[in-house]
Coordinates of C-alpha atoms (C1' of nucleotides) in Angstrom, one line a residue:
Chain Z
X246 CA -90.2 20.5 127.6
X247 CA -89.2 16.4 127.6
X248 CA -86.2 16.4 129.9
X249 CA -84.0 14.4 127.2
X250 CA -81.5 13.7 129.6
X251 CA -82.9 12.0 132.5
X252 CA -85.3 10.2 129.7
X253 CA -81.9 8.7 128.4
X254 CA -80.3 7.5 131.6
X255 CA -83.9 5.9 132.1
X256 CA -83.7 4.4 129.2
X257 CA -80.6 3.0 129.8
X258 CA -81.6 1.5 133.2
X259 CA -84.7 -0.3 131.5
X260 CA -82.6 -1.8 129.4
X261 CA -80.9 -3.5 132.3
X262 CA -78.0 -1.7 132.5
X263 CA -75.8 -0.2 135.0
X264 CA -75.5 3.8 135.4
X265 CA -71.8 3.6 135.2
X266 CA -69.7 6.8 135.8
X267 CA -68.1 6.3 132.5
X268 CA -71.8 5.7 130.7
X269 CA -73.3 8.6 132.3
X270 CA -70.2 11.0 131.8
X271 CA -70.4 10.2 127.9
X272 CA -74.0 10.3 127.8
X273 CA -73.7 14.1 129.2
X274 CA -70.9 14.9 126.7
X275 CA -73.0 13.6 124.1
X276 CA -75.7 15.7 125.5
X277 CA -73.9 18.9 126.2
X278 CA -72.2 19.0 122.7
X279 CA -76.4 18.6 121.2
X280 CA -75.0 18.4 117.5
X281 CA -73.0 15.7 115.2
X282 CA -69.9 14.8 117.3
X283 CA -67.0 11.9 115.8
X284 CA -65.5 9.2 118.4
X285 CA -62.0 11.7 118.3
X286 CA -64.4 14.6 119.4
X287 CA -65.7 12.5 122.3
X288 CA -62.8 10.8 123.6
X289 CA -61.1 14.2 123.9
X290 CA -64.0 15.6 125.8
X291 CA -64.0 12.6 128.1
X292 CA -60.4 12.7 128.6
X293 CA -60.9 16.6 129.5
X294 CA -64.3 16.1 131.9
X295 CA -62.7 12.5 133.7
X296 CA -59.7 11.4 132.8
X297 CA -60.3 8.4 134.8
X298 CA -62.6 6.9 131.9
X299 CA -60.7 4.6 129.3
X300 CA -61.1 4.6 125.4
X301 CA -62.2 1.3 125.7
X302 CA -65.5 2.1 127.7
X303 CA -65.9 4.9 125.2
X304 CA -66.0 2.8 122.4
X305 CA -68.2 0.4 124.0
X306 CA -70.8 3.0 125.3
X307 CA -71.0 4.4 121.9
X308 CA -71.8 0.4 120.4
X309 CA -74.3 0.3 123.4
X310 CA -76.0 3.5 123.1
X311 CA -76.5 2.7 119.0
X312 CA -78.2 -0.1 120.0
X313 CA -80.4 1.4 122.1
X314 CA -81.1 4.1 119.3
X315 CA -80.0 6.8 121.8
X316 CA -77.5 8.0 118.9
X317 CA -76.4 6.6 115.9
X318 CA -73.4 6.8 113.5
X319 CA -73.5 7.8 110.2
X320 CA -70.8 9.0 107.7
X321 CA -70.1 12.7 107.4
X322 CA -66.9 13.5 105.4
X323 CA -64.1 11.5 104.6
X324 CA -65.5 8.2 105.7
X325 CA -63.1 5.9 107.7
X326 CA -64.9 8.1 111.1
X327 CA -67.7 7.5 112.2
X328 CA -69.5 11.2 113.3
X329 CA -72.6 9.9 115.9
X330 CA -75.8 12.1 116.1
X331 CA -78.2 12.4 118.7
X332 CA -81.7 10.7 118.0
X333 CA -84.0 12.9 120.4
X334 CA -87.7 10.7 120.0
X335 CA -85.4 8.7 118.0
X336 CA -85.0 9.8 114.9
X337 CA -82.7 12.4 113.3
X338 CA -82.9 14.2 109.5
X339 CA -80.3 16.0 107.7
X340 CA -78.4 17.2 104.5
X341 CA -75.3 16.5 103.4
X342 CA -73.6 18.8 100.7
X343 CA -71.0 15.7 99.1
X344 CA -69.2 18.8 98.1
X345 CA -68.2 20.6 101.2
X346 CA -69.7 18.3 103.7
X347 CA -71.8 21.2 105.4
X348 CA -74.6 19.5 107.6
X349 CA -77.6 21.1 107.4
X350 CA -80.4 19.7 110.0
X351 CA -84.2 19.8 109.6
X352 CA -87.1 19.0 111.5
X353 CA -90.5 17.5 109.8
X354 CA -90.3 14.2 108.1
X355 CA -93.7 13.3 108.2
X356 CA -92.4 9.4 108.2
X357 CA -95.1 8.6 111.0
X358 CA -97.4 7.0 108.4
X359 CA -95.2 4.8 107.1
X360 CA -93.2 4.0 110.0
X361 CA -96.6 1.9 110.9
X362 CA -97.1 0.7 107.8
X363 CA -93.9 -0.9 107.7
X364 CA -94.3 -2.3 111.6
X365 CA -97.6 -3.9 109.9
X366 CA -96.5 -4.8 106.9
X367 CA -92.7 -6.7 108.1
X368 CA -94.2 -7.3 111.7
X369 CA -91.2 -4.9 112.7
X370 CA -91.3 -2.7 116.0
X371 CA -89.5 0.3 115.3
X372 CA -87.8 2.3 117.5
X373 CA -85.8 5.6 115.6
X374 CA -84.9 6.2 111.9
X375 CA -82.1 8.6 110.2
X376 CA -83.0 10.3 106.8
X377 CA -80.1 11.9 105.2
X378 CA -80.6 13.6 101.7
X379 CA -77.2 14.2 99.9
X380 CA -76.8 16.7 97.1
X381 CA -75.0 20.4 96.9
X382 CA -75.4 23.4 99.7
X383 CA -76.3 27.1 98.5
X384 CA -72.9 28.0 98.6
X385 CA -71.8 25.0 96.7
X386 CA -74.2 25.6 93.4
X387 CA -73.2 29.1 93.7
X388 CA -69.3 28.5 93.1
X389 CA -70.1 25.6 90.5
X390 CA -71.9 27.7 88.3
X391 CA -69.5 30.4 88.4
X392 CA -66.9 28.2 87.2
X393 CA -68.5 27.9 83.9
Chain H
X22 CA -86.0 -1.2 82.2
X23 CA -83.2 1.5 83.1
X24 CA -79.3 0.9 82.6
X25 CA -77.8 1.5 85.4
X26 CA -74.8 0.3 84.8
X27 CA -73.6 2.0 81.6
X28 CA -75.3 4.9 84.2
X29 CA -73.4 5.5 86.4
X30 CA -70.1 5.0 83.9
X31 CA -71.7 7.7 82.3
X32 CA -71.8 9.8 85.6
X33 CA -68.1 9.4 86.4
X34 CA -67.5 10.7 82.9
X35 CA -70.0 13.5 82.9
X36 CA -68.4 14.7 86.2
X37 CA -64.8 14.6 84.5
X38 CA -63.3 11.6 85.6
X39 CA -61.2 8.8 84.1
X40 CA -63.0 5.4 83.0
X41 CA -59.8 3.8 84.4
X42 CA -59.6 -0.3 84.5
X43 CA -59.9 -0.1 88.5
X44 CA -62.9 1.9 89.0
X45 CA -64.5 -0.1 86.0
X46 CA -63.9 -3.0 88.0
X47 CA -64.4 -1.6 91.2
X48 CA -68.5 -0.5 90.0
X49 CA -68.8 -3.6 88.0
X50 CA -68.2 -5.6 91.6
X51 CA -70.8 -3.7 93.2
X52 CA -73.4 -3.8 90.8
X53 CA -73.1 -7.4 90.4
X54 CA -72.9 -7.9 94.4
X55 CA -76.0 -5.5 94.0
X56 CA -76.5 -5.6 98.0
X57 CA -75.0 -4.7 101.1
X58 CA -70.8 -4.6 101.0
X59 CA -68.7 -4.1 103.3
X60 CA -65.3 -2.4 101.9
X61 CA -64.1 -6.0 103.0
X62 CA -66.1 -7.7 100.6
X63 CA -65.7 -5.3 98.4
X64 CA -61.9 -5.5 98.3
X65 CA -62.0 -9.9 98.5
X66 CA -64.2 -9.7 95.2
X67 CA -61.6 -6.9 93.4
X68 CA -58.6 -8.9 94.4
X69 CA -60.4 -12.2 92.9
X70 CA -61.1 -10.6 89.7
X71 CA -58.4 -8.3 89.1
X72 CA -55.1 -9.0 91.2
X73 CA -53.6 -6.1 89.6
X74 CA -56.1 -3.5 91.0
X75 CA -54.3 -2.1 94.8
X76 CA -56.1 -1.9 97.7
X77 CA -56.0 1.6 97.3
X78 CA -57.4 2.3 94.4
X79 CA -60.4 0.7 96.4
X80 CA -60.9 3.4 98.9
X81 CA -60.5 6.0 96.4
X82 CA -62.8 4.7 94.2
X83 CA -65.7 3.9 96.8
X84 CA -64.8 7.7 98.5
X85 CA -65.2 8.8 94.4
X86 CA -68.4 7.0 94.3
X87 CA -69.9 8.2 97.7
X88 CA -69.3 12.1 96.7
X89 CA -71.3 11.2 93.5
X90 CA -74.1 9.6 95.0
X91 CA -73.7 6.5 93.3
X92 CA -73.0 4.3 96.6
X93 CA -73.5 5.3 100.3
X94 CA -71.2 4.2 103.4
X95 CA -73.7 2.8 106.7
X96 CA -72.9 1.4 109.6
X97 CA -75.2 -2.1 109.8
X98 CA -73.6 -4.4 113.0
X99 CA -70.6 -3.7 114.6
X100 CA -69.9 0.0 113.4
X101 CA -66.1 0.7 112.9
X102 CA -66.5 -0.9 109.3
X103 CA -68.7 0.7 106.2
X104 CA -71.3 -0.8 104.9
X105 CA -71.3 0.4 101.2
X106 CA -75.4 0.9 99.6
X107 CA -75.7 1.0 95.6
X108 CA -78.3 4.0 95.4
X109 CA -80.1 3.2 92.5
X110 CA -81.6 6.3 91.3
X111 CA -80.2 8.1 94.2
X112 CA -82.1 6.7 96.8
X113 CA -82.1 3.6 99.3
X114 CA -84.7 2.5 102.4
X115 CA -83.9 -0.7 104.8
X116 CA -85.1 -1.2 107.9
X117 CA -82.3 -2.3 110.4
X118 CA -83.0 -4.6 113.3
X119 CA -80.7 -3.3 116.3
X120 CA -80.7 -7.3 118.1
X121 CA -79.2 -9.2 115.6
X122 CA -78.4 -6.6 112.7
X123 CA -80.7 -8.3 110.1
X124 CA -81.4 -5.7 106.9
X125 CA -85.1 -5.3 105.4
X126 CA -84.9 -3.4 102.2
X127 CA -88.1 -1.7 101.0
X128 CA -88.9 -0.1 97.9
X129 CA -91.2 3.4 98.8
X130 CA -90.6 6.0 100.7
X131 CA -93.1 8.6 99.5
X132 CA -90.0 11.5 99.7
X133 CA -90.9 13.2 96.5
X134 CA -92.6 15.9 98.2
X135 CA -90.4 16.3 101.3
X136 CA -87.3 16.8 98.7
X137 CA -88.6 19.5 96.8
X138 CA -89.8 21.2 100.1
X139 CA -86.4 20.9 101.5
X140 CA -84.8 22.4 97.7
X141 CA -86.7 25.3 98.0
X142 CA -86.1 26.3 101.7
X143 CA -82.6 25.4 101.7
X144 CA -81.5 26.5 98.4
X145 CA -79.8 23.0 97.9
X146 CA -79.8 20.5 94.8
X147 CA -80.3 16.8 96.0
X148 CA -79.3 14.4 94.3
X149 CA -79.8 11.4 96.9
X150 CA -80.9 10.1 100.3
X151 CA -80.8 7.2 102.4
X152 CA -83.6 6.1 105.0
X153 CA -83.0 3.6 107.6
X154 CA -85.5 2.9 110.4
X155 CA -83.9 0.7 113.6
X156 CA -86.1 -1.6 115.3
X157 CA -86.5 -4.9 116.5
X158 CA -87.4 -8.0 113.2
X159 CA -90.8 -10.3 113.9
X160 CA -87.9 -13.1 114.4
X161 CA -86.4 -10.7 117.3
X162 CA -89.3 -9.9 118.9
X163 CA -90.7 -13.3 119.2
X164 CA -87.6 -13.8 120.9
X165 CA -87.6 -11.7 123.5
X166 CA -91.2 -12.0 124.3
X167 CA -90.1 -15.3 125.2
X168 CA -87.9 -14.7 127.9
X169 CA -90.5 -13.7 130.0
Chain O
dT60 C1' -72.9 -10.5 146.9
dT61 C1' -72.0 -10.8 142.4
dA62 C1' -72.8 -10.3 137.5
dG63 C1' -71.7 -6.7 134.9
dA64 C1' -68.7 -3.0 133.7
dT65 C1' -64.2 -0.8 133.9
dG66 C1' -59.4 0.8 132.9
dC67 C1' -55.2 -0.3 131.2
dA68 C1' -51.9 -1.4 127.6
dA69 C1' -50.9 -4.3 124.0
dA70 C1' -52.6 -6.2 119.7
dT71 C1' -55.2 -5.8 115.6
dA72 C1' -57.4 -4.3 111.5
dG73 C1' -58.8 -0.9 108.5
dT74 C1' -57.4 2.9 105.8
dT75 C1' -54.2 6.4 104.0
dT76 C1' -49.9 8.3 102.1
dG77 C1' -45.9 9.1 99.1
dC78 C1' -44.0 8.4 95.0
dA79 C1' -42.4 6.4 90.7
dT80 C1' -45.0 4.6 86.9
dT81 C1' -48.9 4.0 83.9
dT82 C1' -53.1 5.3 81.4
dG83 C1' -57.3 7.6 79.5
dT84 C1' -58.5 11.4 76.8
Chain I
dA262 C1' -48.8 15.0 75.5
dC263 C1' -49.9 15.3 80.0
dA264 C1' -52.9 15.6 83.9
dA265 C1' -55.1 12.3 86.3
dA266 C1' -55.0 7.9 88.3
dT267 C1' -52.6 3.8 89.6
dG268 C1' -50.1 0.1 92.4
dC269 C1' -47.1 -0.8 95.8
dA270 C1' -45.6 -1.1 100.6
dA271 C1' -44.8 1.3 104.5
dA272 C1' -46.9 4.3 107.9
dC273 C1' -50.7 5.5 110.5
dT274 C1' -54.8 5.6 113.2
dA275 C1' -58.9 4.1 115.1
dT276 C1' -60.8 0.5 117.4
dT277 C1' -60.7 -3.9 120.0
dT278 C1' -59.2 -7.5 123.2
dG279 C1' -57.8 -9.9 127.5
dC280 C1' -57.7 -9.7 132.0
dA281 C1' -57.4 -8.3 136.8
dT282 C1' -60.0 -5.1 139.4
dC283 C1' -64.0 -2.5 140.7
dT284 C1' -68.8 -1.2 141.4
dA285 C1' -73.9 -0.6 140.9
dA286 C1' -77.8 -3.0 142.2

DNA sequence: TTAGATGCAAATAGTTTGCATTTGT
DNA sequence: ACAAATGCAAACTATTTGCATCTAA
């Protein structure tokens, strides 16, 4: 199995920046939590883990970590919070039911083929992508139509 | 060629909402803007063309319009701020460059297939999604080849 | 050694709320 | 007629900034 974690710090280093205790501490919350976590979610887990680490540097680790693809933020609910997901390889797919804002995640995107069409065709180089689908959850189609 | 405008009017009233003055207003700006807004933007262009409308109003009407597919928050640069995405026909694709935030819209995505999959394993009803790849622009990347 | 990163607390900016009033249907 | 939506301004909350200090390389 690819050992995400280590991968990420690498990644990090590369890039020409410094292994901080505060970046790697919210790098492993990030990674310990796996799923969609907001900025509220990971300050109060950085507060709990070292309470050493200021909001500041978690706000900044979170900008610098988008731009390194490592997560990115995306809008879950009620907007105005940004919820940041995990790209593992760099890219991340979901559903969002706009009724009852259940996330549902999925694997296969099968995007490969025109990821490089669009690195030929805009002379990009691309380095993650995020496909969301919107629409209405099981449950939600379920208690719509028996309102009728 | 399709009407979106009288559209997505026609949406909000389907769903059983009020054509009020300010949501009127508040579509009409982002149909004419037809881009990328920022609820920033969004409220500058309102204020100039209808003084009466509250800033208010705004954020309910773009959180209406998000939970009907009609537009779609992002984060583009500097997170912390929404960028709001007209959806024609439910759907959007940019690619954005993580250096210097530049947005490449393109038109095909080839999701048809990958929709209905996902309708049929998950039970859901999708009425939307949004596909953003991050990478580095040609402009960026001759860039930074040149530091070397 | 030193550029880069941090932590703190104060400042800022973006968004939401409560409520009396107005408006679409 | 009346529920739904509005506009206002105040309240709130999330995020950012400036700067002295610290630390990874």
């Amino acid at each position: 199995m690819p050992d995400h974690r280590s991968a990420r710090a690498q990644r990090l280093r590369d890039a020409g920046y410094k292994l901080t205790n505060a970046r790697l501490t919210i790098l492993d919350v990030l990674e310990t939590h796996g799923g969609h976590m907001t900025s509220a979610e990971v300050l109060e887990k950085v507060e709990a883990r070292a309470p050493e680490v200021g909001r500041a540097s978690v706000f900044r680790a979170l900008d610098l970590f988008t731009r390194l693809s490592i997560i990115r933020p995306t809008y879950i609910n009620d907007s105005s919070t940004p919820t940041y997901v995990l790209m593992p390889g760099g890219h991340h797919h979901h559903i969002i039911c706009t009724n009852c804002d259940r996330v549902i995640e999925f694997e296969d995107c099968h995007l490969e083929k025109l990821e490089r069409e669009l690195e030929r065709q805009f002379r990009v180089r691309l380095t993650g992508h995020l496909l969301e689908f919107y629409g209405l959850c099981a449950t939600c189609i379920a208690n719509h139509d028996a309102d009728k």
